[in-house]
Each structure stands twice: as structure tokens, then as C-alpha cells.
JSON list of C-alpha atoms in Angstrom, two decimals:
[
{"chain": "A", "resi": 1, "resn": "UNK", "atom": "CA", "xyz": [92.93, 172.18, 120.71]},
{"chain": "A", "resi": 2, "resn": "UNK", "atom": "CA", "xyz": [91.81, 175.87, 121.24]},
{"chain": "A", "resi": 3, "resn": "UNK", "atom": "CA", "xyz": [90.93, 177.61, 118.03]},
{"chain": "A", "resi": 4, "resn": "UNK", "atom": "CA", "xyz": [92.84, 180.67, 118.98]},
{"chain": "A", "resi": 5, "resn": "UNK", "atom": "CA", "xyz": [96.34, 178.78, 119.70]},
{"chain": "A", "resi": 6, "resn": "UNK", "atom": "CA", "xyz": [95.72, 176.97, 116.31]},
{"chain": "A", "resi": 7, "resn": "UNK", "atom": "CA", "xyz": [95.24, 180.14, 114.37]},
{"chain": "A", "resi": 8, "resn": "UNK", "atom": "CA", "xyz": [98.17, 181.66, 116.18]},
{"chain": "A", "resi": 9, "resn": "UNK", "atom": "CA", "xyz": [100.14, 178.50, 115.17]},
{"chain": "A", "resi": 10, "resn": "UNK", "atom": "CA", "xyz": [99.35, 178.75, 111.49]},
{"chain": "A", "resi": 11, "resn": "UNK", "atom": "CA", "xyz": [100.05, 182.30, 111.42]},
{"chain": "A", "resi": 12, "resn": "UNK", "atom": "CA", "xyz": [103.68, 181.45, 112.66]},
{"chain": "A", "resi": 13, "resn": "UNK", "atom": "CA", "xyz": [104.23, 178.53, 110.49]},
{"chain": "A", "resi": 14, "resn": "UNK", "atom": "CA", "xyz": [102.90, 180.67, 107.44]},
{"chain": "A", "resi": 15, "resn": "UNK", "atom": "CA", "xyz": [105.07, 183.62, 108.33]},
{"chain": "A", "resi": 16, "resn": "UNK", "atom": "CA", "xyz": [108.13, 181.45, 108.79]},
{"chain": "A", "resi": 17, "resn": "UNK", "atom": "CA", "xyz": [107.48, 179.61, 105.51]},
{"chain": "A", "resi": 18, "resn": "UNK", "atom": "CA", "xyz": [106.87, 182.64, 103.53]},
{"chain": "A", "resi": 19, "resn": "UNK", "atom": "CA", "xyz": [110.17, 184.10, 105.03]},
{"chain": "A", "resi": 20, "resn": "UNK", "atom": "CA", "xyz": [112.29, 180.80, 104.87]},
{"chain": "A", "resi": 21, "resn": "UNK", "atom": "CA", "xyz": [111.37, 181.08, 100.97]},
{"chain": "A", "resi": 22, "resn": "UNK", "atom": "CA", "xyz": [113.36, 184.07, 100.70]},
{"chain": "A", "resi": 23, "resn": "UNK", "atom": "CA", "xyz": [116.36, 183.36, 102.85]},
{"chain": "A", "resi": 24, "resn": "UNK", "atom": "CA", "xyz": [118.36, 181.28, 104.87]},
{"chain": "A", "resi": 25, "resn": "UNK", "atom": "CA", "xyz": [117.13, 179.96, 108.53]},
{"chain": "A", "resi": 26, "resn": "UNK", "atom": "CA", "xyz": [120.22, 182.08, 109.85]},
{"chain": "A", "resi": 27, "resn": "UNK", "atom": "CA", "xyz": [119.07, 185.33, 108.58]},
{"chain": "A", "resi": 28, "resn": "UNK", "atom": "CA", "xyz": [115.58, 185.13, 110.06]},
{"chain": "A", "resi": 29, "resn": "UNK", "atom": "CA", "xyz": [114.91, 186.89, 113.08]},
{"chain": "A", "resi": 30, "resn": "UNK", "atom": "CA", "xyz": [112.23, 186.24, 115.57]},
{"chain": "A", "resi": 31, "resn": "UNK", "atom": "CA", "xyz": [111.35, 190.17, 115.67]},
{"chain": "A", "resi": 32, "resn": "UNK", "atom": "CA", "xyz": [110.73, 189.97, 111.69]},
{"chain": "A", "resi": 33, "resn": "UNK", "atom": "CA", "xyz": [108.96, 186.43, 112.01]},
{"chain": "A", "resi": 34, "resn": "UNK", "atom": "CA", "xyz": [106.51, 188.13, 114.74]},
{"chain": "A", "resi": 35, "resn": "UNK", "atom": "CA", "xyz": [106.00, 191.19, 112.73]},
{"chain": "A", "resi": 36, "resn": "UNK", "atom": "CA", "xyz": [105.14, 188.79, 109.56]},
{"chain": "A", "resi": 37, "resn": "UNK", "atom": "CA", "xyz": [102.82, 186.65, 111.53]},
{"chain": "A", "resi": 38, "resn": "UNK", "atom": "CA", "xyz": [101.25, 189.87, 113.39]},
{"chain": "A", "resi": 39, "resn": "UNK", "atom": "CA", "xyz": [102.13, 188.71, 116.74]},
{"chain": "A", "resi": 40, "resn": "UNK", "atom": "CA", "xyz": [104.36, 189.73, 119.60]},
{"chain": "A", "resi": 41, "resn": "UNK", "atom": "CA", "xyz": [107.44, 188.01, 120.93]},
{"chain": "A", "resi": 42, "resn": "UNK", "atom": "CA", "xyz": [105.99, 186.55, 124.03]},
{"chain": "A", "resi": 43, "resn": "UNK", "atom": "CA", "xyz": [103.38, 184.67, 121.74]},
{"chain": "A", "resi": 44, "resn": "UNK", "atom": "CA", "xyz": [106.26, 183.39, 119.50]},
{"chain": "A", "resi": 45, "resn": "UNK", "atom": "CA", "xyz": [108.11, 181.85, 122.80]},
{"chain": "A", "resi": 46, "resn": "UNK", "atom": "CA", "xyz": [105.26, 180.35, 124.28]},
{"chain": "A", "resi": 47, "resn": "UNK", "atom": "CA", "xyz": [105.13, 178.09, 121.15]},
{"chain": "A", "resi": 48, "resn": "UNK", "atom": "CA", "xyz": [108.75, 177.65, 120.19]},
{"chain": "A", "resi": 49, "resn": "UNK", "atom": "CA", "xyz": [111.84, 178.09, 121.94]},
{"chain": "A", "resi": 50, "resn": "UNK", "atom": "CA", "xyz": [113.70, 179.68, 118.97]},
{"chain": "A", "resi": 51, "resn": "UNK", "atom": "CA", "xyz": [113.63, 179.60, 115.07]},
{"chain": "A", "resi": 52, "resn": "UNK", "atom": "CA", "xyz": [115.45, 176.38, 114.80]},
{"chain": "A", "resi": 53, "resn": "UNK", "atom": "CA", "xyz": [112.85, 174.73, 117.20]},
{"chain": "A", "resi": 54, "resn": "UNK", "atom": "CA", "xyz": [110.17, 175.79, 114.85]},
{"chain": "A", "resi": 55, "resn": "UNK", "atom": "CA", "xyz": [112.07, 174.95, 111.98]},
{"chain": "A", "resi": 56, "resn": "UNK", "atom": "CA", "xyz": [112.82, 171.28, 113.31]},
{"chain": "A", "resi": 57, "resn": "UNK", "atom": "CA", "xyz": [109.03, 171.04, 114.18]},
{"chain": "A", "resi": 58, "resn": "UNK", "atom": "CA", "xyz": [107.95, 171.82, 110.61]},
{"chain": "A", "resi": 59, "resn": "UNK", "atom": "CA", "xyz": [110.45, 169.51, 109.25]},
{"chain": "A", "resi": 60, "resn": "UNK", "atom": "CA", "xyz": [109.60, 166.70, 111.44]},
{"chain": "A", "resi": 61, "resn": "UNK", "atom": "CA", "xyz": [106.02, 167.08, 110.39]},
{"chain": "A", "resi": 62, "resn": "UNK", "atom": "CA", "xyz": [107.00, 166.99, 106.71]},
{"chain": "A", "resi": 63, "resn": "UNK", "atom": "CA", "xyz": [108.95, 163.91, 107.02]},
{"chain": "A", "resi": 64, "resn": "UNK", "atom": "CA", "xyz": [106.33, 162.21, 109.05]},
{"chain": "A", "resi": 65, "resn": "UNK", "atom": "CA", "xyz": [103.91, 163.11, 106.17]},
{"chain": "A", "resi": 66, "resn": "UNK", "atom": "CA", "xyz": [106.50, 161.58, 103.70]},
{"chain": "A", "resi": 67, "resn": "UNK", "atom": "CA", "xyz": [106.97, 158.52, 105.92]},
{"chain": "A", "resi": 68, "resn": "UNK", "atom": "CA", "xyz": [103.15, 157.69, 106.79]},
{"chain": "A", "resi": 69, "resn": "UNK", "atom": "CA", "xyz": [102.40, 157.54, 103.09]},
{"chain": "A", "resi": 70, "resn": "UNK", "atom": "CA", "xyz": [104.43, 154.49, 102.81]},
{"chain": "A", "resi": 71, "resn": "UNK", "atom": "CA", "xyz": [102.07, 151.86, 104.10]},
{"chain": "A", "resi": 72, "resn": "UNK", "atom": "CA", "xyz": [104.53, 149.19, 104.66]},
{"chain": "A", "resi": 73, "resn": "UNK", "atom": "CA", "xyz": [108.11, 150.08, 104.99]},
{"chain": "A", "resi": 74, "resn": "UNK", "atom": "CA", "xyz": [109.01, 146.47, 104.98]},
{"chain": "A", "resi": 75, "resn": "UNK", "atom": "CA", "xyz": [108.02, 146.51, 101.35]},
{"chain": "A", "resi": 76, "resn": "UNK", "atom": "CA", "xyz": [111.35, 147.71, 100.52]},
{"chain": "A", "resi": 77, "resn": "UNK", "atom": "CA", "xyz": [112.85, 143.95, 101.09]},
{"chain": "A", "resi": 78, "resn": "UNK", "atom": "CA", "xyz": [109.64, 142.27, 99.27]},
{"chain": "A", "resi": 79, "resn": "UNK", "atom": "CA", "xyz": [108.98, 144.69, 96.54]},
{"chain": "A", "resi": 80, "resn": "UNK", "atom": "CA", "xyz": [111.47, 147.51, 96.63]},
{"chain": "A", "resi": 81, "resn": "UNK", "atom": "CA", "xyz": [110.60, 148.92, 93.10]},
{"chain": "A", "resi": 82, "resn": "UNK", "atom": "CA", "xyz": [107.02, 149.54, 94.69]},
{"chain": "A", "resi": 83, "resn": "UNK", "atom": "CA", "xyz": [108.46, 150.88, 97.67]},
{"chain": "A", "resi": 84, "resn": "UNK", "atom": "CA", "xyz": [110.44, 153.15, 95.58]},
{"chain": "A", "resi": 85, "resn": "UNK", "atom": "CA", "xyz": [107.80, 154.67, 93.55]},
{"chain": "A", "resi": 86, "resn": "UNK", "atom": "CA", "xyz": [105.60, 155.46, 96.84]},
{"chain": "A", "resi": 87, "resn": "UNK", "atom": "CA", "xyz": [108.47, 157.01, 98.49]},
{"chain": "A", "resi": 88, "resn": "UNK", "atom": "CA", "xyz": [109.27, 159.32, 95.66]},
{"chain": "A", "resi": 89, "resn": "UNK", "atom": "CA", "xyz": [105.57, 160.08, 95.10]},
{"chain": "A", "resi": 90, "resn": "UNK", "atom": "CA", "xyz": [105.36, 161.00, 98.61]},
{"chain": "A", "resi": 91, "resn": "UNK", "atom": "CA", "xyz": [108.31, 163.15, 98.43]},
{"chain": "A", "resi": 92, "resn": "UNK", "atom": "CA", "xyz": [106.81, 164.96, 95.34]},
{"chain": "A", "resi": 93, "resn": "UNK", "atom": "CA", "xyz": [103.41, 165.47, 97.14]},
{"chain": "A", "resi": 94, "resn": "UNK", "atom": "CA", "xyz": [105.44, 167.36, 99.89]},
{"chain": "A", "resi": 95, "resn": "UNK", "atom": "CA", "xyz": [107.71, 168.99, 96.79]},
{"chain": "A", "resi": 96, "resn": "UNK", "atom": "CA", "xyz": [107.14, 172.79, 97.77]},
{"chain": "A", "resi": 97, "resn": "UNK", "atom": "CA", "xyz": [107.44, 172.50, 101.81]},
{"chain": "A", "resi": 98, "resn": "UNK", "atom": "CA", "xyz": [110.45, 169.96, 101.37]},
{"chain": "A", "resi": 99, "resn": "UNK", "atom": "CA", "xyz": [112.44, 172.86, 98.88]},
{"chain": "A", "resi": 100, "resn": "UNK", "atom": "CA", "xyz": [111.57, 175.59, 101.37]},
{"chain": "A", "resi": 101, "resn": "UNK", "atom": "CA", "xyz": [112.18, 173.79, 104.77]},
{"chain": "A", "resi": 102, "resn": "UNK", "atom": "CA", "xyz": [115.27, 171.89, 103.62]},
{"chain": "A", "resi": 103, "resn": "UNK", "atom": "CA", "xyz": [117.09, 174.55, 101.59]},
{"chain": "A", "resi": 104, "resn": "UNK", "atom": "CA", "xyz": [120.69, 175.61, 102.28]},
{"chain": "A", "resi": 105, "resn": "UNK", "atom": "CA", "xyz": [122.50, 174.04, 105.14]},
{"chain": "A", "resi": 106, "resn": "UNK", "atom": "CA", "xyz": [119.37, 172.34, 105.96]},
{"chain": "A", "resi": 107, "resn": "UNK", "atom": "CA", "xyz": [119.36, 170.22, 102.86]},
{"chain": "A", "resi": 108, "resn": "UNK", "atom": "CA", "xyz": [121.35, 167.21, 104.49]},
{"chain": "A", "resi": 109, "resn": "UNK", "atom": "CA", "xyz": [118.45, 167.09, 107.30]},
{"chain": "A", "resi": 110, "resn": "UNK", "atom": "CA", "xyz": [115.70, 165.59, 105.03]},
{"chain": "A", "resi": 111, "resn": "UNK", "atom": "CA", "xyz": [117.15, 162.54, 103.90]},
{"chain": "A", "resi": 112, "resn": "UNK", "atom": "CA", "xyz": [118.60, 161.84, 107.28]},
{"chain": "A", "resi": 113, "resn": "UNK", "atom": "CA", "xyz": [115.50, 162.46, 109.04]},
{"chain": "A", "resi": 114, "resn": "UNK", "atom": "CA", "xyz": [113.62, 160.19, 106.56]},
{"chain": "A", "resi": 115, "resn": "UNK", "atom": "CA", "xyz": [116.26, 157.13, 106.67]},
{"chain": "A", "resi": 116, "resn": "UNK", "atom": "CA", "xyz": [115.72, 157.47, 110.53]},
{"chain": "A", "resi": 117, "resn": "UNK", "atom": "CA", "xyz": [111.91, 157.28, 110.39]},
{"chain": "A", "resi": 118, "resn": "UNK", "atom": "CA", "xyz": [112.02, 154.60, 107.82]},
{"chain": "A", "resi": 119, "resn": "UNK", "atom": "CA", "xyz": [114.39, 152.39, 109.53]},
{"chain": "A", "resi": 120, "resn": "UNK", "atom": "CA", "xyz": [112.26, 152.96, 112.73]},
{"chain": "A", "resi": 121, "resn": "UNK", "atom": "CA", "xyz": [109.12, 151.96, 111.18]},
{"chain": "A", "resi": 122, "resn": "UNK", "atom": "CA", "xyz": [111.03, 148.82, 109.18]},
{"chain": "A", "resi": 123, "resn": "UNK", "atom": "CA", "xyz": [112.23, 147.80, 112.60]},
{"chain": "A", "resi": 124, "resn": "UNK", "atom": "CA", "xyz": [109.02, 147.81, 114.27]},
{"chain": "A", "resi": 125, "resn": "UNK", "atom": "CA", "xyz": [107.72, 145.47, 111.50]},
{"chain": "A", "resi": 126, "resn": "UNK", "atom": "CA", "xyz": [110.80, 143.27, 111.43]},
{"chain": "A", "resi": 127, "resn": "UNK", "atom": "CA", "xyz": [112.58, 143.74, 114.74]},
{"chain": "A", "resi": 128, "resn": "UNK", "atom": "CA", "xyz": [115.19, 140.96, 113.69]},
{"chain": "A", "resi": 129, "resn": "UNK", "atom": "CA", "xyz": [116.63, 143.39, 111.05]},
{"chain": "A", "resi": 130, "resn": "UNK", "atom": "CA", "xyz": [117.62, 146.14, 113.87]},
{"chain": "A", "resi": 131, "resn": "UNK", "atom": "CA", "xyz": [120.91, 144.31, 114.21]},
{"chain": "A", "resi": 132, "resn": "UNK", "atom": "CA", "xyz": [121.32, 143.08, 110.77]},
{"chain": "A", "resi": 133, "resn": "UNK", "atom": "CA", "xyz": [124.06, 144.99, 109.05]},
{"chain": "A", "resi": 134, "resn": "UNK", "atom": "CA", "xyz": [123.14, 143.91, 105.82]},
{"chain": "A", "resi": 135, "resn": "UNK", "atom": "CA", "xyz": [119.67, 145.02, 106.19]},
{"chain": "A", "resi": 136, "resn": "UNK", "atom": "CA", "xyz": [120.68, 148.21, 107.84]},
{"chain": "A", "resi": 137, "resn": "UNK", "atom": "CA", "xyz": [123.32, 149.05, 104.97]},
{"chain": "A", "resi": 138, "resn": "UNK", "atom": "CA", "xyz": [120.78, 148.11, 102.41]},
{"chain": "A", "resi": 139, "resn": "UNK", "atom": "CA", "xyz": [118.21, 150.52, 103.63]},
{"chain": "A", "resi": 140, "resn": "UNK", "atom": "CA", "xyz": [120.80, 153.36, 104.07]},
{"chain": "A", "resi": 141, "resn": "UNK", "atom": "CA", "xyz": [121.92, 152.59, 100.52]},
{"chain": "A", "resi": 142, "resn": "UNK", "atom": "CA", "xyz": [118.46, 152.45, 99.12]},
{"chain": "A", "resi": 143, "resn": "UNK", "atom": "CA", "xyz": [117.18, 155.37, 101.06]},
{"chain": "A", "resi": 144, "resn": "UNK", "atom": "CA", "xyz": [120.39, 157.94, 100.54]},
{"chain": "A", "resi": 145, "resn": "UNK", "atom": "CA", "xyz": [121.44, 156.57, 97.02]},
{"chain": "A", "resi": 146, "resn": "UNK", "atom": "CA", "xyz": [118.05, 156.82, 95.44]},
{"chain": "A", "resi": 147, "resn": "UNK", "atom": "CA", "xyz": [117.24, 160.04, 96.87]},
{"chain": "A", "resi": 148, "resn": "UNK", "atom": "CA", "xyz": [120.47, 161.70, 95.69]},
{"chain": "A", "resi": 149, "resn": "UNK", "atom": "CA", "xyz": [120.14, 159.96, 92.12]},
{"chain": "A", "resi": 150, "resn": "UNK", "atom": "CA", "xyz": [116.39, 161.59, 92.14]},
{"chain": "A", "resi": 151, "resn": "UNK", "atom": "CA", "xyz": [117.79, 164.95, 93.08]},
{"chain": "A", "resi": 152, "resn": "UNK", "atom": "CA", "xyz": [120.26, 164.91, 90.12]},
{"chain": "A", "resi": 153, "resn": "UNK", "atom": "CA", "xyz": [117.84, 163.76, 87.76]},
{"chain": "A", "resi": 154, "resn": "UNK", "atom": "CA", "xyz": [114.73, 165.56, 89.02]},
{"chain": "A", "resi": 155, "resn": "UNK", "atom": "CA", "xyz": [114.42, 168.00, 85.82]},
{"chain": "A", "resi": 156, "resn": "UNK", "atom": "CA", "xyz": [114.04, 164.76, 83.57]},
{"chain": "A", "resi": 157, "resn": "UNK", "atom": "CA", "xyz": [110.92, 162.94, 82.91]},
{"chain": "A", "resi": 158, "resn": "UNK", "atom": "CA", "xyz": [109.84, 162.36, 86.58]},
{"chain": "A", "resi": 159, "resn": "UNK", "atom": "CA", "xyz": [107.84, 158.98, 85.62]},
{"chain": "A", "resi": 160, "resn": "UNK", "atom": "CA", "xyz": [111.05, 157.81, 83.78]},
{"chain": "A", "resi": 161, "resn": "UNK", "atom": "CA", "xyz": [113.54, 158.65, 86.60]},
{"chain": "A", "resi": 162, "resn": "UNK", "atom": "CA", "xyz": [111.09, 156.82, 89.41]},
{"chain": "A", "resi": 163, "resn": "UNK", "atom": "CA", "xyz": [110.64, 153.98, 87.08]},
{"chain": "A", "resi": 164, "resn": "UNK", "atom": "CA", "xyz": [114.66, 153.51, 86.65]},
{"chain": "A", "resi": 165, "resn": "UNK", "atom": "CA", "xyz": [115.30, 154.27, 90.29]},
{"chain": "A", "resi": 166, "resn": "UNK", "atom": "CA", "xyz": [112.49, 151.47, 91.23]},
{"chain": "A", "resi": 167, "resn": "UNK", "atom": "CA", "xyz": [114.46, 148.93, 89.10]},
{"chain": "A", "resi": 168, "resn": "UNK", "atom": "CA", "xyz": [117.75, 149.88, 90.66]},
{"chain": "A", "resi": 169, "resn": "UNK", "atom": "CA", "xyz": [116.16, 149.57, 94.26]},
{"chain": "A", "resi": 170, "resn": "UNK", "atom": "CA", "xyz": [114.48, 146.07, 93.20]},
{"chain": "A", "resi": 171, "resn": "UNK", "atom": "CA", "xyz": [118.26, 144.89, 92.02]},
{"chain": "A", "resi": 172, "resn": "UNK", "atom": "CA", "xyz": [119.91, 145.98, 95.12]},
{"chain": "A", "resi": 173, "resn": "UNK", "atom": "CA", "xyz": [117.30, 144.49, 97.29]},
{"chain": "A", "resi": 174, "resn": "UNK", "atom": "CA", "xyz": [117.68, 141.30, 95.32]},
{"chain": "A", "resi": 175, "resn": "UNK", "atom": "CA", "xyz": [121.24, 141.54, 96.05]},
{"chain": "A", "resi": 176, "resn": "UNK", "atom": "CA", "xyz": [120.78, 141.86, 99.53]},
{"chain": "A", "resi": 177, "resn": "UNK", "atom": "CA", "xyz": [118.32, 139.10, 99.80]},
{"chain": "A", "resi": 178, "resn": "UNK", "atom": "CA", "xyz": [120.67, 136.44, 98.19]},
{"chain": "A", "resi": 179, "resn": "UNK", "atom": "CA", "xyz": [122.47, 136.05, 101.46]},
{"chain": "A", "resi": 180, "resn": "UNK", "atom": "CA", "xyz": [119.12, 134.62, 103.31]}
]
């Protein structure tokens, strides 16, 4: 990639994150972003169609970073405790960006995108799970349930929270595997 294009993109991203940390996405204008990034509007529009496409692009990058840290998403059925620990450590590694990009009315987008990404990775590894209702529900339950339990308890001892969530995930996975 051209160095100038990359520098411009970084400038746009940094300006957006700085603005997003201060206000909701709906309150950020292209004019304000361009002033912060020291670019003109046409430069912004050559990279993104609007603020929401920029936000979606950054959100997707963060989610992919979280998911790619999971070496084997199918591990959720083999060792849900280990999977859960890896998932939450991955969330924590992106915590600042997650809290910034997925704040306000964007908060539900994180877990929705994570679920979709993890399921796709699991289904690539185990295509037979794609149409298995129990596996799909188990994945949704593990991903959504553990995430919200984590969010509600993140002000506690994180090691202990992650350990307890891992045990819960292991127990839920064992219940799902009983029917096999």
C-alpha cells in the first residue's frame, strides 16, 4: 500500500477514535473529523462513504483481532474452559478500542459480530454443526451469556471472573455434549 494512503488512513482512524472517545457516533460530523485529521472532505470520502462505514470498518477490525486470537474456535466443545479464557483475554487485549468503538448505541454490535465470526470459524472447522440446533444454541448461549456475565462483573478480580466463566462454559458444554 502507498505510504501516503496508509498515513492518511491512520490519521482518519486516530481522529475518529479521539472523537469517538468523547461523543456518540451520531454527534461526529465529517467536517469535525476532517479538521481533527488535518484532511479535506474529499480525502475522507475517497476512503469511506460516511462516518458509519468508517466505524463499521474499525469495529470489524477489532472483532477480527479478538476472534483471530482464538486458535481453534471448535475448542469451545472440546475444552470450553480454555476457550472461554482465551476469548476473555482476547477481549481484554482490545479493551480500550472496544470500550471506545462499541459504546452507546453501538454496544450490542460487538457481541453480535463476535458471535457471527466465531460461528463461521466453528462451522469451517465442523461443517456438520451448521444445522445442529443444539450446537448453534450452545454457541450463542456461551458467547452471549459469558460476555454479559463478564461485563456485569468486570470490576471484580478479573482472574477470578474469567476462571468462574470458564467453569460455567465447561458445564454448559458438557450438557450439550450429553446428547451426542
